[in-house]
JSON list of C-alpha atoms and ligand atoms in Angstrom, two decimals:
[
{"chain": "A", "resi": 1, "resn": "MET", "atom": "CA", "xyz": [-72.90, -25.98, -65.46]},
{"chain": "A", "resi": 2, "resn": "SER", "atom": "CA", "xyz": [-71.48, -23.69, -62.78]},
{"chain": "A", "resi": 3, "resn": "LYS", "atom": "CA", "xyz": [-68.90, -24.90, -60.30]},
{"chain": "A", "resi": 4, "resn": "PRO", "atom": "CA", "xyz": [-70.25, -26.20, -56.97]},
{"chain": "A", "resi": 5, "resn": "ILE", "atom": "CA", "xyz": [-70.00, -23.87, -53.99]},
{"chain": "A", "resi": 6, "resn": "VAL", "atom": "CA", "xyz": [-67.54, -25.09, -51.37]},
{"chain": "A", "resi": 7, "resn": "ILE", "atom": "CA", "xyz": [-67.33, -24.26, -47.67]},
{"chain": "A", "resi": 8, "resn": "ALA", "atom": "CA", "xyz": [-64.06, -25.44, -46.13]},
{"chain": "A", "resi": 9, "resn": "VAL", "atom": "CA", "xyz": [-64.10, -25.90, -42.34]},
{"chain": "A", "resi": 10, "resn": "ASP", "atom": "CA", "xyz": [-60.76, -26.67, -40.72]},
{"chain": "A", "resi": 11, "resn": "GLY", "atom": "CA", "xyz": [-59.76, -26.69, -37.09]},
{"chain": "A", "resi": 12, "resn": "THR", "atom": "CA", "xyz": [-58.39, -28.44, -34.06]},
{"chain": "A", "resi": 13, "resn": "ALA", "atom": "CA", "xyz": [-59.74, -31.67, -32.55]},
{"chain": "A", "resi": 14, "resn": "ALA", "atom": "CA", "xyz": [-63.04, -31.26, -30.67]},
{"chain": "A", "resi": 15, "resn": "SER", "atom": "CA", "xyz": [-63.25, -27.58, -31.62]},
{"chain": "A", "resi": 16, "resn": "GLY", "atom": "CA", "xyz": [-66.85, -28.02, -32.79]},
{"chain": "A", "resi": 17, "resn": "LYS", "atom": "CA", "xyz": [-65.95, -27.91, -36.49]},
{"chain": "A", "resi": 18, "resn": "GLY", "atom": "CA", "xyz": [-67.86, -31.11, -37.31]},
{"chain": "A", "resi": 19, "resn": "THR", "atom": "CA", "xyz": [-71.08, -29.92, -35.69]},
{"chain": "A", "resi": 20, "resn": "LEU", "atom": "CA", "xyz": [-70.77, -26.54, -37.39]},
{"chain": "A", "resi": 21, "resn": "ALA", "atom": "CA", "xyz": [-70.03, -28.10, -40.77]},
{"chain": "A", "resi": 22, "resn": "LYS", "atom": "CA", "xyz": [-73.13, -30.32, -40.48]},
{"chain": "A", "resi": 23, "resn": "LYS", "atom": "CA", "xyz": [-75.31, -27.37, -39.49]},
{"chain": "A", "resi": 24, "resn": "LEU", "atom": "CA", "xyz": [-73.95, -25.22, -42.32]},
{"chain": "A", "resi": 25, "resn": "ALA", "atom": "CA", "xyz": [-74.67, -28.01, -44.81]},
{"chain": "A", "resi": 26, "resn": "ALA", "atom": "CA", "xyz": [-78.25, -28.35, -43.53]},
{"chain": "A", "resi": 27, "resn": "HIS", "atom": "CA", "xyz": [-78.75, -24.58, -43.63]},
{"chain": "A", "resi": 28, "resn": "PHE", "atom": "CA", "xyz": [-77.64, -24.19, -47.25]},
{"chain": "A", "resi": 29, "resn": "HIS", "atom": "CA", "xyz": [-78.94, -27.63, -48.40]},
{"chain": "A", "resi": 30, "resn": "PHE", "atom": "CA", "xyz": [-75.38, -28.63, -49.30]},
{"chain": "A", "resi": 31, "resn": "ALA", "atom": "CA", "xyz": [-73.76, -32.06, -49.09]},
{"chain": "A", "resi": 32, "resn": "HIS", "atom": "CA", "xyz": [-71.39, -32.66, -46.14]},
{"chain": "A", "resi": 33, "resn": "LEU", "atom": "CA", "xyz": [-68.23, -34.70, -45.79]},
{"chain": "A", "resi": 34, "resn": "ASP", "atom": "CA", "xyz": [-66.28, -35.17, -42.55]},
{"chain": "A", "resi": 35, "resn": "SER", "atom": "CA", "xyz": [-62.84, -35.81, -44.03]},
{"chain": "A", "resi": 36, "resn": "GLY", "atom": "CA", "xyz": [-61.53, -36.87, -40.60]},
{"chain": "A", "resi": 37, "resn": "ALA", "atom": "CA", "xyz": [-63.74, -39.95, -40.96]},
{"chain": "A", "resi": 38, "resn": "LEU", "atom": "CA", "xyz": [-61.62, -41.04, -43.94]},
{"chain": "A", "resi": 39, "resn": "TYR", "atom": "CA", "xyz": [-58.47, -40.99, -41.79]},
{"chain": "A", "resi": 40, "resn": "ARG", "atom": "CA", "xyz": [-60.33, -42.68, -38.94]},
{"chain": "A", "resi": 41, "resn": "LEU", "atom": "CA", "xyz": [-61.59, -45.41, -41.32]},
{"chain": "A", "resi": 42, "resn": "THR", "atom": "CA", "xyz": [-58.03, -45.86, -42.54]},
{"chain": "A", "resi": 43, "resn": "ALA", "atom": "CA", "xyz": [-56.85, -46.22, -38.93]},
{"chain": "A", "resi": 44, "resn": "LEU", "atom": "CA", "xyz": [-59.62, -48.73, -38.23]},
{"chain": "A", "resi": 45, "resn": "ALA", "atom": "CA", "xyz": [-58.65, -50.81, -41.28]},
{"chain": "A", "resi": 46, "resn": "VAL", "atom": "CA", "xyz": [-54.98, -50.79, -40.19]},
{"chain": "A", "resi": 47, "resn": "LEU", "atom": "CA", "xyz": [-55.72, -51.79, -36.59]},
{"chain": "A", "resi": 48, "resn": "GLU", "atom": "CA", "xyz": [-58.18, -54.50, -37.63]},
{"chain": "A", "resi": 49, "resn": "ALA", "atom": "CA", "xyz": [-55.52, -55.97, -39.92]},
{"chain": "A", "resi": 50, "resn": "LYS", "atom": "CA", "xyz": [-53.11, -55.88, -36.93]},
{"chain": "A", "resi": 51, "resn": "GLY", "atom": "CA", "xyz": [-50.97, -53.35, -38.79]},
{"chain": "A", "resi": 52, "resn": "ASP", "atom": "CA", "xyz": [-48.92, -50.41, -37.47]},
{"chain": "A", "resi": 53, "resn": "PRO", "atom": "CA", "xyz": [-50.46, -46.94, -38.13]},
{"chain": "A", "resi": 54, "resn": "ASN", "atom": "CA", "xyz": [-46.95, -45.48, -38.39]},
{"chain": "A", "resi": 55, "resn": "ASN", "atom": "CA", "xyz": [-45.87, -47.97, -41.04]},
{"chain": "A", "resi": 56, "resn": "PRO", "atom": "CA", "xyz": [-46.36, -46.45, -44.54]},
{"chain": "A", "resi": 57, "resn": "ASP", "atom": "CA", "xyz": [-47.15, -49.80, -46.22]},
{"chain": "A", "resi": 58, "resn": "ASP", "atom": "CA", "xyz": [-49.70, -50.82, -43.58]},
{"chain": "A", "resi": 59, "resn": "ALA", "atom": "CA", "xyz": [-51.24, -47.35, -43.59]},
{"chain": "A", "resi": 60, "resn": "LEU", "atom": "CA", "xyz": [-51.53, -47.17, -47.39]},
{"chain": "A", "resi": 61, "resn": "ARG", "atom": "CA", "xyz": [-53.15, -50.61, -47.47]},
{"chain": "A", "resi": 62, "resn": "GLY", "atom": "CA", "xyz": [-55.60, -49.32, -44.87]},
{"chain": "A", "resi": 63, "resn": "ALA", "atom": "CA", "xyz": [-56.43, -46.23, -46.97]},
{"chain": "A", "resi": 64, "resn": "GLN", "atom": "CA", "xyz": [-57.03, -48.47, -49.99]},
{"chain": "A", "resi": 65, "resn": "THR", "atom": "CA", "xyz": [-59.42, -50.73, -48.10]},
{"chain": "A", "resi": 66, "resn": "ILE", "atom": "CA", "xyz": [-61.58, -48.32, -46.13]},
{"chain": "A", "resi": 67, "resn": "ASP", "atom": "CA", "xyz": [-65.19, -49.32, -45.60]},
{"chain": "A", "resi": 68, "resn": "LEU", "atom": "CA", "xyz": [-67.23, -46.14, -46.17]},
{"chain": "A", "resi": 69, "resn": "THR", "atom": "CA", "xyz": [-70.37, -47.77, -44.75]},
{"chain": "A", "resi": 70, "resn": "LEU", "atom": "CA", "xyz": [-68.78, -47.43, -41.28]},
{"chain": "A", "resi": 71, "resn": "ALA", "atom": "CA", "xyz": [-68.23, -43.65, -41.63]},
{"chain": "A", "resi": 72, "resn": "GLY", "atom": "CA", "xyz": [-71.25, -42.60, -39.60]},
{"chain": "A", "resi": 73, "resn": "GLY", "atom": "CA", "xyz": [-70.92, -45.27, -36.93]},
{"chain": "A", "resi": 74, "resn": "PRO", "atom": "CA", "xyz": [-69.45, -45.29, -33.44]},
{"chain": "A", "resi": 75, "resn": "SER", "atom": "CA", "xyz": [-66.57, -47.71, -34.19]},
{"chain": "A", "resi": 76, "resn": "ILE", "atom": "CA", "xyz": [-64.36, -44.89, -35.53]},
{"chain": "A", "resi": 77, "resn": "ARG", "atom": "CA", "xyz": [-65.21, -42.37, -32.78]},
{"chain": "A", "resi": 78, "resn": "THR", "atom": "CA", "xyz": [-63.00, -43.80, -30.03]},
{"chain": "A", "resi": 79, "resn": "ASP", "atom": "CA", "xyz": [-59.90, -41.98, -28.83]},
{"chain": "A", "resi": 80, "resn": "VAL", "atom": "CA", "xyz": [-57.72, -44.97, -29.83]},
{"chain": "A", "resi": 81, "resn": "ILE", "atom": "CA", "xyz": [-58.88, -44.57, -33.43]},
{"chain": "A", "resi": 82, "resn": "GLY", "atom": "CA", "xyz": [-58.45, -40.79, -33.21]},
{"chain": "A", "resi": 83, "resn": "ARG", "atom": "CA", "xyz": [-54.81, -41.17, -32.22]},
{"chain": "A", "resi": 84, "resn": "ALA", "atom": "CA", "xyz": [-54.12, -43.76, -34.93]},
{"chain": "A", "resi": 85, "resn": "ALA", "atom": "CA", "xyz": [-55.93, -41.52, -37.46]},
{"chain": "A", "resi": 86, "resn": "SER", "atom": "CA", "xyz": [-53.51, -38.71, -36.68]},
{"chain": "A", "resi": 87, "resn": "GLN", "atom": "CA", "xyz": [-50.60, -41.14, -37.25]},
{"chain": "A", "resi": 88, "resn": "VAL", "atom": "CA", "xyz": [-51.79, -42.46, -40.63]},
{"chain": "A", "resi": 89, "resn": "ALA", "atom": "CA", "xyz": [-52.65, -38.88, -41.65]},
{"chain": "A", "resi": 90, "resn": "ALA", "atom": "CA", "xyz": [-48.98, -37.90, -41.44]},
{"chain": "A", "resi": 91, "resn": "ILE", "atom": "CA", "xyz": [-48.06, -40.41, -44.17]},
{"chain": "A", "resi": 92, "resn": "PRO", "atom": "CA", "xyz": [-47.97, -38.76, -47.63]},
{"chain": "A", "resi": 93, "resn": "ALA", "atom": "CA", "xyz": [-49.15, -41.89, -49.51]},
{"chain": "A", "resi": 94, "resn": "VAL", "atom": "CA", "xyz": [-52.27, -42.06, -47.32]},
{"chain": "A", "resi": 95, "resn": "ARG", "atom": "CA", "xyz": [-53.14, -38.43, -48.01]},
{"chain": "A", "resi": 96, "resn": "ALA", "atom": "CA", "xyz": [-52.57, -38.96, -51.73]},
{"chain": "A", "resi": 97, "resn": "ALA", "atom": "CA", "xyz": [-54.80, -42.06, -51.72]},
{"chain": "A", "resi": 98, "resn": "LEU", "atom": "CA", "xyz": [-57.67, -40.13, -50.10]},
{"chain": "A", "resi": 99, "resn": "LEU", "atom": "CA", "xyz": [-57.31, -37.00, -52.26]},
{"chain": "A", "resi": 100, "resn": "ASP", "atom": "CA", "xyz": [-59.37, -38.04, -55.30]},
{"chain": "A", "resi": 101, "resn": "PHE", "atom": "CA", "xyz": [-62.34, -39.07, -53.18]},
{"chain": "A", "resi": 102, "resn": "GLN", "atom": "CA", "xyz": [-62.39, -35.68, -51.44]},
{"chain": "A", "resi": 103, "resn": "ARG", "atom": "CA", "xyz": [-61.89, -33.63, -54.62]},
{"chain": "A", "resi": 104, "resn": "GLY", "atom": "CA", "xyz": [-64.55, -35.74, -56.41]},
{"chain": "A", "resi": 105, "resn": "PHE", "atom": "CA", "xyz": [-67.01, -35.07, -53.59]},
{"chain": "A", "resi": 106, "resn": "LEU", "atom": "CA", "xyz": [-66.49, -31.32, -53.95]},
{"chain": "A", "resi": 107, "resn": "ALA", "atom": "CA", "xyz": [-66.61, -31.35, -57.75]},
{"chain": "A", "resi": 108, "resn": "ARG", "atom": "CA", "xyz": [-69.84, -33.41, -57.81]},
{"chain": "A", "resi": 109, "resn": "PRO", "atom": "CA", "xyz": [-71.63, -33.08, -54.47]},
{"chain": "A", "resi": 110, "resn": "PRO", "atom": "CA", "xyz": [-73.94, -36.06, -53.91]},
{"chain": "A", "resi": 111, "resn": "GLY", "atom": "CA", "xyz": [-77.64, -35.58, -54.50]},
{"chain": "A", "resi": 112, "resn": "GLY", "atom": "CA", "xyz": [-77.04, -32.93, -57.16]},
{"chain": "A", "resi": 113, "resn": "SER", "atom": "CA", "xyz": [-76.58, -30.39, -54.38]},
{"chain": "A", "resi": 114, "resn": "PRO", "atom": "CA", "xyz": [-75.31, -26.95, -55.48]},
{"chain": "A", "resi": 115, "resn": "GLY", "atom": "CA", "xyz": [-72.54, -27.07, -52.92]},
{"chain": "A", "resi": 116, "resn": "ALA", "atom": "CA", "xyz": [-70.63, -29.00, -50.30]},
{"chain": "A", "resi": 117, "resn": "VAL", "atom": "CA", "xyz": [-69.25, -28.42, -46.83]},
{"chain": "A", "resi": 118, "resn": "MET", "atom": "CA", "xyz": [-66.14, -30.36, -45.92]},
{"chain": "A", "resi": 119, "resn": "ASP", "atom": "CA", "xyz": [-64.45, -30.32, -42.53]},
{"chain": "A", "resi": 120, "resn": "GLY", "atom": "CA", "xyz": [-60.96, -31.45, -41.63]},
{"chain": "A", "resi": 121, "resn": "ARG", "atom": "CA", "xyz": [-57.44, -30.12, -41.26]},
{"chain": "A", "resi": 122, "resn": "ASP", "atom": "CA", "xyz": [-56.30, -29.25, -44.80]},
{"chain": "A", "resi": 123, "resn": "ILE", "atom": "CA", "xyz": [-59.52, -28.49, -46.66]},
{"chain": "A", "resi": 124, "resn": "GLY", "atom": "CA", "xyz": [-58.97, -24.75, -47.13]},
{"chain": "A", "resi": 125, "resn": "SER", "atom": "CA", "xyz": [-55.23, -25.13, -47.63]},
{"chain": "A", "resi": 126, "resn": "VAL", "atom": "CA", "xyz": [-54.82, -28.24, -49.84]},
{"chain": "A", "resi": 127, "resn": "ILE", "atom": "CA", "xyz": [-58.05, -29.98, -50.82]},
{"chain": "A", "resi": 128, "resn": "ALA", "atom": "CA", "xyz": [-59.97, -26.85, -51.84]},
{"chain": "A", "resi": 129, "resn": "PRO", "atom": "CA", "xyz": [-57.70, -23.78, -51.78]},
{"chain": "A", "resi": 130, "resn": "ASP", "atom": "CA", "xyz": [-60.25, -22.02, -54.03]},
{"chain": "A", "resi": 131, "resn": "ALA", "atom": "CA", "xyz": [-63.18, -22.72, -51.67]},
{"chain": "A", "resi": 132, "resn": "THR", "atom": "CA", "xyz": [-65.99, -20.16, -51.78]},
{"chain": "A", "resi": 133, "resn": "ALA", "atom": "CA", "xyz": [-65.73, -19.63, -48.00]},
{"chain": "A", "resi": 134, "resn": "LYS", "atom": "CA", "xyz": [-63.31, -20.88, -45.36]},
{"chain": "A", "resi": 135, "resn": "LEU", "atom": "CA", "xyz": [-63.52, -21.20, -41.59]},
{"chain": "A", "resi": 136, "resn": "TYR", "atom": "CA", "xyz": [-60.85, -22.01, -39.03]},
{"chain": "A", "resi": 137, "resn": "VAL", "atom": "CA", "xyz": [-62.45, -23.28, -35.82]},
{"chain": "A", "resi": 138, "resn": "ASP", "atom": "CA", "xyz": [-60.59, -23.47, -32.53]},
{"chain": "A", "resi": 139, "resn": "ALA", "atom": "CA", "xyz": [-61.22, -23.43, -28.78]},
{"chain": "A", "resi": 140, "resn": "ARG", "atom": "CA", "xyz": [-59.08, -23.48, -25.65]},
{"chain": "A", "resi": 141, "resn": "PRO", "atom": "CA", "xyz": [-57.59, -26.96, -25.06]},
{"chain": "A", "resi": 142, "resn": "GLU", "atom": "CA", "xyz": [-59.26, -27.38, -21.63]},
{"chain": "A", "resi": 143, "resn": "ILE", "atom": "CA", "xyz": [-62.66, -26.70, -23.16]},
{"chain": "A", "resi": 144, "resn": "ARG", "atom": "CA", "xyz": [-62.05, -29.13, -26.01]},
{"chain": "A", "resi": 145, "resn": "ALA", "atom": "CA", "xyz": [-60.84, -31.84, -23.62]},
{"chain": "A", "resi": 146, "resn": "HIS", "atom": "CA", "xyz": [-64.01, -31.42, -21.58]},
{"chain": "A", "resi": 147, "resn": "ARG", "atom": "CA", "xyz": [-66.16, -31.71, -24.72]},
{"chain": "A", "resi": 148, "resn": "ARG", "atom": "CA", "xyz": [-64.29, -34.87, -25.76]},
{"chain": "A", "resi": 149, "resn": "TRP", "atom": "CA", "xyz": [-64.73, -36.27, -22.23]},
{"chain": "A", "resi": 150, "resn": "GLN", "atom": "CA", "xyz": [-68.48, -35.67, -22.48]},
{"chain": "A", "resi": 151, "resn": "GLU", "atom": "CA", "xyz": [-68.66, -37.24, -25.96]},
{"chain": "A", "resi": 152, "resn": "LEU", "atom": "CA", "xyz": [-66.81, -40.35, -24.81]},
{"chain": "A", "resi": 153, "resn": "GLN", "atom": "CA", "xyz": [-68.90, -40.59, -21.66]},
{"chain": "A", "resi": 154, "resn": "ALA", "atom": "CA", "xyz": [-72.05, -40.51, -23.77]},
{"chain": "A", "resi": 155, "resn": "MET", "atom": "CA", "xyz": [-70.62, -43.53, -25.63]},
{"chain": "A", "resi": 156, "resn": "GLY", "atom": "CA", "xyz": [-70.02, -45.31, -22.32]},
{"chain": "A", "resi": 157, "resn": "ILE", "atom": "CA", "xyz": [-66.26, -44.71, -22.37]},
{"chain": "A", "resi": 158, "resn": "VAL", "atom": "CA", "xyz": [-64.97, -43.23, -19.11]},
{"chain": "A", "resi": 159, "resn": "ARG", "atom": "CA", "xyz": [-61.62, -41.45, -19.40]},
{"chain": "A", "resi": 160, "resn": "ASP", "atom": "CA", "xyz": [-59.58, -39.20, -17.15]},
{"chain": "A", "resi": 161, "resn": "GLU", "atom": "CA", "xyz": [-60.06, -35.61, -18.36]},
{"chain": "A", "resi": 162, "resn": "GLY", "atom": "CA", "xyz": [-56.42, -34.71, -17.66]},
{"chain": "A", "resi": 163, "resn": "ASP", "atom": "CA", "xyz": [-55.25, -37.60, -19.85]},
{"chain": "A", "resi": 164, "resn": "LEU", "atom": "CA", "xyz": [-57.60, -36.49, -22.61]},
{"chain": "A", "resi": 165, "resn": "LEU", "atom": "CA", "xyz": [-56.20, -32.95, -22.39]},
{"chain": "A", "resi": 166, "resn": "ARG", "atom": "CA", "xyz": [-52.62, -34.21, -22.73]},
{"chain": "A", "resi": 167, "resn": "GLU", "atom": "CA", "xyz": [-53.57, -36.43, -25.69]},
{"chain": "A", "resi": 168, "resn": "LEU", "atom": "CA", "xyz": [-55.42, -33.61, -27.38]},
{"chain": "A", "resi": 169, "resn": "VAL", "atom": "CA", "xyz": [-52.49, -31.21, -27.04]},
{"chain": "A", "resi": 170, "resn": "ALA", "atom": "CA", "xyz": [-50.15, -33.90, -28.39]},
{"chain": "A", "resi": 171, "resn": "ARG", "atom": "CA", "xyz": [-52.47, -34.56, -31.35]},
{"chain": "A", "resi": 172, "resn": "ASP", "atom": "CA", "xyz": [-52.76, -30.82, -32.14]},
{"chain": "A", "resi": 173, "resn": "LEU", "atom": "CA", "xyz": [-48.99, -30.58, -32.14]},
{"chain": "A", "resi": 174, "resn": "ALA", "atom": "CA", "xyz": [-48.62, -33.62, -34.43]},
{"chain": "A", "resi": 175, "resn": "ASP", "atom": "CA", "xyz": [-51.30, -32.32, -36.82]},
{"chain": "A", "resi": 176, "resn": "LYS", "atom": "CA", "xyz": [-49.81, -28.80, -36.90]},
{"chain": "A", "resi": 177, "resn": "THR", "atom": "CA", "xyz": [-46.16, -29.77, -37.30]},
{"chain": "A", "resi": 178, "resn": "ARG", "atom": "CA", "xyz": [-46.24, -32.71, -39.72]},
{"chain": "A", "resi": 179, "resn": "ALA", "atom": "CA", "xyz": [-44.45, -32.22, -43.02]},
{"chain": "A", "resi": 180, "resn": "VAL", "atom": "CA", "xyz": [-47.46, -32.89, -45.29]},
{"chain": "A", "resi": 181, "resn": "SER", "atom": "CA", "xyz": [-50.63, -30.81, -45.20]},
{"chain": "A", "resi": 182, "resn": "PRO", "atom": "CA", "xyz": [-50.22, -29.56, -41.63]},
{"chain": "A", "resi": 183, "resn": "LEU", "atom": "CA", "xyz": [-53.20, -27.96, -39.90]},
{"chain": "A", "resi": 184, "resn": "ILE", "atom": "CA", "xyz": [-53.01, -24.20, -40.54]},
{"chain": "A", "resi": 185, "resn": "GLN", "atom": "CA", "xyz": [-55.42, -21.32, -40.69]},
{"chain": "A", "resi": 186, "resn": "ALA", "atom": "CA", "xyz": [-55.65, -21.24, -44.49]},
{"chain": "A", "resi": 187, "resn": "PRO", "atom": "CA", "xyz": [-55.29, -17.90, -46.28]},
{"chain": "A", "resi": 188, "resn": "GLY", "atom": "CA", "xyz": [-58.74, -16.30, -46.36]},
{"chain": "A", "resi": 189, "resn": "ALA", "atom": "CA", "xyz": [-60.16, -18.44, -43.54]},
{"chain": "A", "resi": 190, "resn": "GLY", "atom": "CA", "xyz": [-62.24, -16.64, -40.93]},
{"chain": "A", "resi": 191, "resn": "LEU", "atom": "CA", "xyz": [-61.23, -17.49, -37.34]},
{"chain": "A", "resi": 192, "resn": "LEU", "atom": "CA", "xyz": [-63.98, -18.73, -35.04]},
{"chain": "A", "resi": 193, "resn": "ASP", "atom": "CA", "xyz": [-63.14, -19.40, -31.38]},
{"chain": "A", "resi": 194, "resn": "THR", "atom": "CA", "xyz": [-65.94, -21.49, -29.90]},
{"chain": "A", "resi": 195, "resn": "SER", "atom": "CA", "xyz": [-64.52, -21.58, -26.33]},
{"chain": "A", "resi": 196, "resn": "ASP", "atom": "CA", "xyz": [-67.23, -19.42, -24.82]},
{"chain": "A", "resi": 197, "resn": "LEU", "atom": "CA", "xyz": [-70.02, -20.14, -27.27]},
{"chain": "A", "resi": 198, "resn": "GLY", "atom": "CA", "xyz": [-72.86, -22.64, -27.10]},
{"chain": "A", "resi": 199, "resn": "ILE", "atom": "CA", "xyz": [-73.83, -24.48, -30.27]},
{"chain": "A", "resi": 200, "resn": "ASP", "atom": "CA", "xyz": [-76.43, -21.92, -31.36]},
{"chain": "A", "resi": 201, "resn": "ALA", "atom": "CA", "xyz": [-74.11, -18.94, -30.80]},
{"chain": "A", "resi": 202, "resn": "ALA", "atom": "CA", "xyz": [-71.21, -20.71, -32.54]},
{"chain": "A", "resi": 203, "resn": "PHE", "atom": "CA", "xyz": [-73.45, -21.49, -35.50]},
{"chain": "A", "resi": 204, "resn": "ALA", "atom": "CA", "xyz": [-74.64, -17.88, -35.71]},
{"chain": "A", "resi": 205, "resn": "ALA", "atom": "CA", "xyz": [-71.01, -16.73, -35.71]},
{"chain": "A", "resi": 206, "resn": "ALA", "atom": "CA", "xyz": [-70.07, -19.28, -38.39]},
{"chain": "A", "resi": 207, "resn": "LEU", "atom": "CA", "xyz": [-72.98, -18.20, -40.53]},
{"chain": "A", "resi": 208, "resn": "ALA", "atom": "CA", "xyz": [-72.02, -14.53, -40.18]},
{"chain": "A", "resi": 209, "resn": "LEU", "atom": "CA", "xyz": [-68.52, -15.37, -41.41]},
{"chain": "A", "resi": 210, "resn": "VAL", "atom": "CA", "xyz": [-69.46, -17.50, -44.44]},
{"chain": "A", "resi": 211, "resn": "SER", "atom": "CA", "xyz": [-72.87, -16.20, -45.50]},
{"chain": "A", "resi": 212, "resn": "PRO", "atom": "CA", "xyz": [-71.81, -13.12, -47.48]},
{"chain": "A", "resi": 213, "resn": "LYS", "atom": "CA", "xyz": [-69.57, -15.24, -49.72]},
{"chain": "A", "resi": 214, "resn": "VAL", "atom": "CA", "xyz": [-71.95, -18.19, -50.00]},
{"chain": "A", "resi": 215, "resn": "GLU", "atom": "CA", "xyz": [-75.04, -16.05, -50.64]},
{"chain": "A", "resi": 216, "resn": "GLY", "atom": "CA", "xyz": [-73.08, -14.08, -53.26]},
{"chain": "A", "resi": 217, "resn": "ALA", "atom": "CA", "xyz": [-72.05, -17.31, -55.01]},
{"chain": "A", "resi": 218, "resn": "LEU", "atom": "CA", "xyz": [-75.64, -18.63, -54.89]},
{"chain": "A", "resi": 219, "resn": "LYS", "atom": "CA", "xyz": [-76.90, -15.40, -56.50]},
{"chain": "A", "resi": 220, "resn": "ASP", "atom": "CA", "xyz": [-74.25, -15.64, -59.22]},
{"chain": "A", "resi": 221, "resn": "ARG", "atom": "CA", "xyz": [-75.40, -19.19, -59.96]},
{"chain": "A", "resi": 222, "resn": "HIS", "atom": "CA", "xyz": [-78.99, -18.11, -60.33]},
{"chain": "A", "resi": 223, "resn": "ARG", "atom": "CA", "xyz": [-77.97, -15.25, -62.60]},
{"chain": "A", "resi": 224, "resn": "GLY", "atom": "CA", "xyz": [-75.57, -17.39, -64.67]},
{"chain": "B", "resi": 301, "resn": "LIG", "atom": "O1", "xyz": [-61.26, -34.43, -37.04]},
{"chain": "B", "resi": 301, "resn": "LIG", "atom": "P1", "xyz": [-60.92, -35.81, -36.50]},
{"chain": "B", "resi": 301, "resn": "LIG", "atom": "O2", "xyz": [-60.60, -35.83, -35.05]},
{"chain": "B", "resi": 301, "resn": "LIG", "atom": "O3", "xyz": [-61.95, -36.83, -36.88]},
{"chain": "B", "resi": 301, "resn": "LIG", "atom": "O4", "xyz": [-59.58, -36.24, -37.28]},
{"chain": "B", "resi": 301, "resn": "LIG", "atom": "C1", "xyz": [-58.84, -37.38, -36.94]},
{"chain": "B", "resi": 301, "resn": "LIG", "atom": "C2", "xyz": [-57.41, -37.20, -37.43]},
{"chain": "B", "resi": 301, "resn": "LIG", "atom": "O5", "xyz": [-57.39, -37.26, -38.85]},
{"chain": "B", "resi": 301, "resn": "LIG", "atom": "C3", "xyz": [-56.76, -35.89, -37.05]},
{"chain": "B", "resi": 301, "resn": "LIG", "atom": "O6", "xyz": [-56.01, -35.98, -35.86]},
{"chain": "B", "resi": 301, "resn": "LIG", "atom": "C4", "xyz": [-55.87, -35.58, -38.22]},
{"chain": "B", "resi": 301, "resn": "LIG", "atom": "C5", "xyz": [-56.43, -36.34, -39.36]},
{"chain": "B", "resi": 301, "resn": "LIG", "atom": "N1", "xyz": [-57.04, -35.49, -40.39]},
{"chain": "B", "resi": 301, "resn": "LIG", "atom": "C6", "xyz": [-56.22, -34.93, -41.32]},
{"chain": "B", "resi": 301, "resn": "LIG", "atom": "O7", "xyz": [-55.00, -35.07, -41.23]},
{"chain": "B", "resi": 301, "resn": "LIG", "atom": "N2", "xyz": [-56.73, -34.20, -42.35]},
{"chain": "B", "resi": 301, "resn": "LIG", "atom": "C7", "xyz": [-58.05, -34.00, -42.45]},
{"chain": "B", "resi": 301, "resn": "LIG", "atom": "N3", "xyz": [-58.53, -33.30, -43.48]},
{"chain": "B", "resi": 301, "resn": "LIG", "atom": "C8", "xyz": [-58.92, -34.55, -41.48]},
{"chain": "B", "resi": 301, "resn": "LIG", "atom": "C9", "xyz": [-58.38, -35.28, -40.45]}
]
């Protein structure tokens, strides 16, 4: 059996990477995993157990007790969970505990799908350095803060946009400068700046960047 095709989508918070990853998965009929949800679920488990997200023992226990059934739900989408997710994500034991699940998903995409799209911070650099195609998604911080503000508002959470901007910049810095698996533009990743693009235009740009590699790999599979 040939190896599954993998599209790695990394990028900054609220850059649009999750939406793009989902749309790419639907387009190619691939499975999709939002790896950020694993860190958010870990954060949720830690906070519910009244633990400290910066404490390695508490954080590892959280990673070992995540409840995957909550992955698609709103409880992990709050900014409090986002901040705590960034904290647990800096702890090497947490990343190690979540590694097998992510690699397993890519090696055997659910539903017998020929490929998988995974979005996060270290997919193209650490989880799947040999990915078929890689994207690095970014946007200006002010634009991303506004998107986050809109997302939260839609969930009934009203936040000051300036505060969100400061938190987002702080989270970017933490994610980019941590010692383990920092957010980088992985070698071979195409850069996509979504600042001035609507969803349809951003998706068209993402498709233009990954399609040649993905279509080539799909053809090879059919031939092989
Ligand atoms: O993409 P997100 O906002 O759901 O991610 C939440 C946090 O999880 C993010 O600040 C950093 C961490 N994360 C990570 O370290 N590695 C990943 N592959 C995905 C997310």
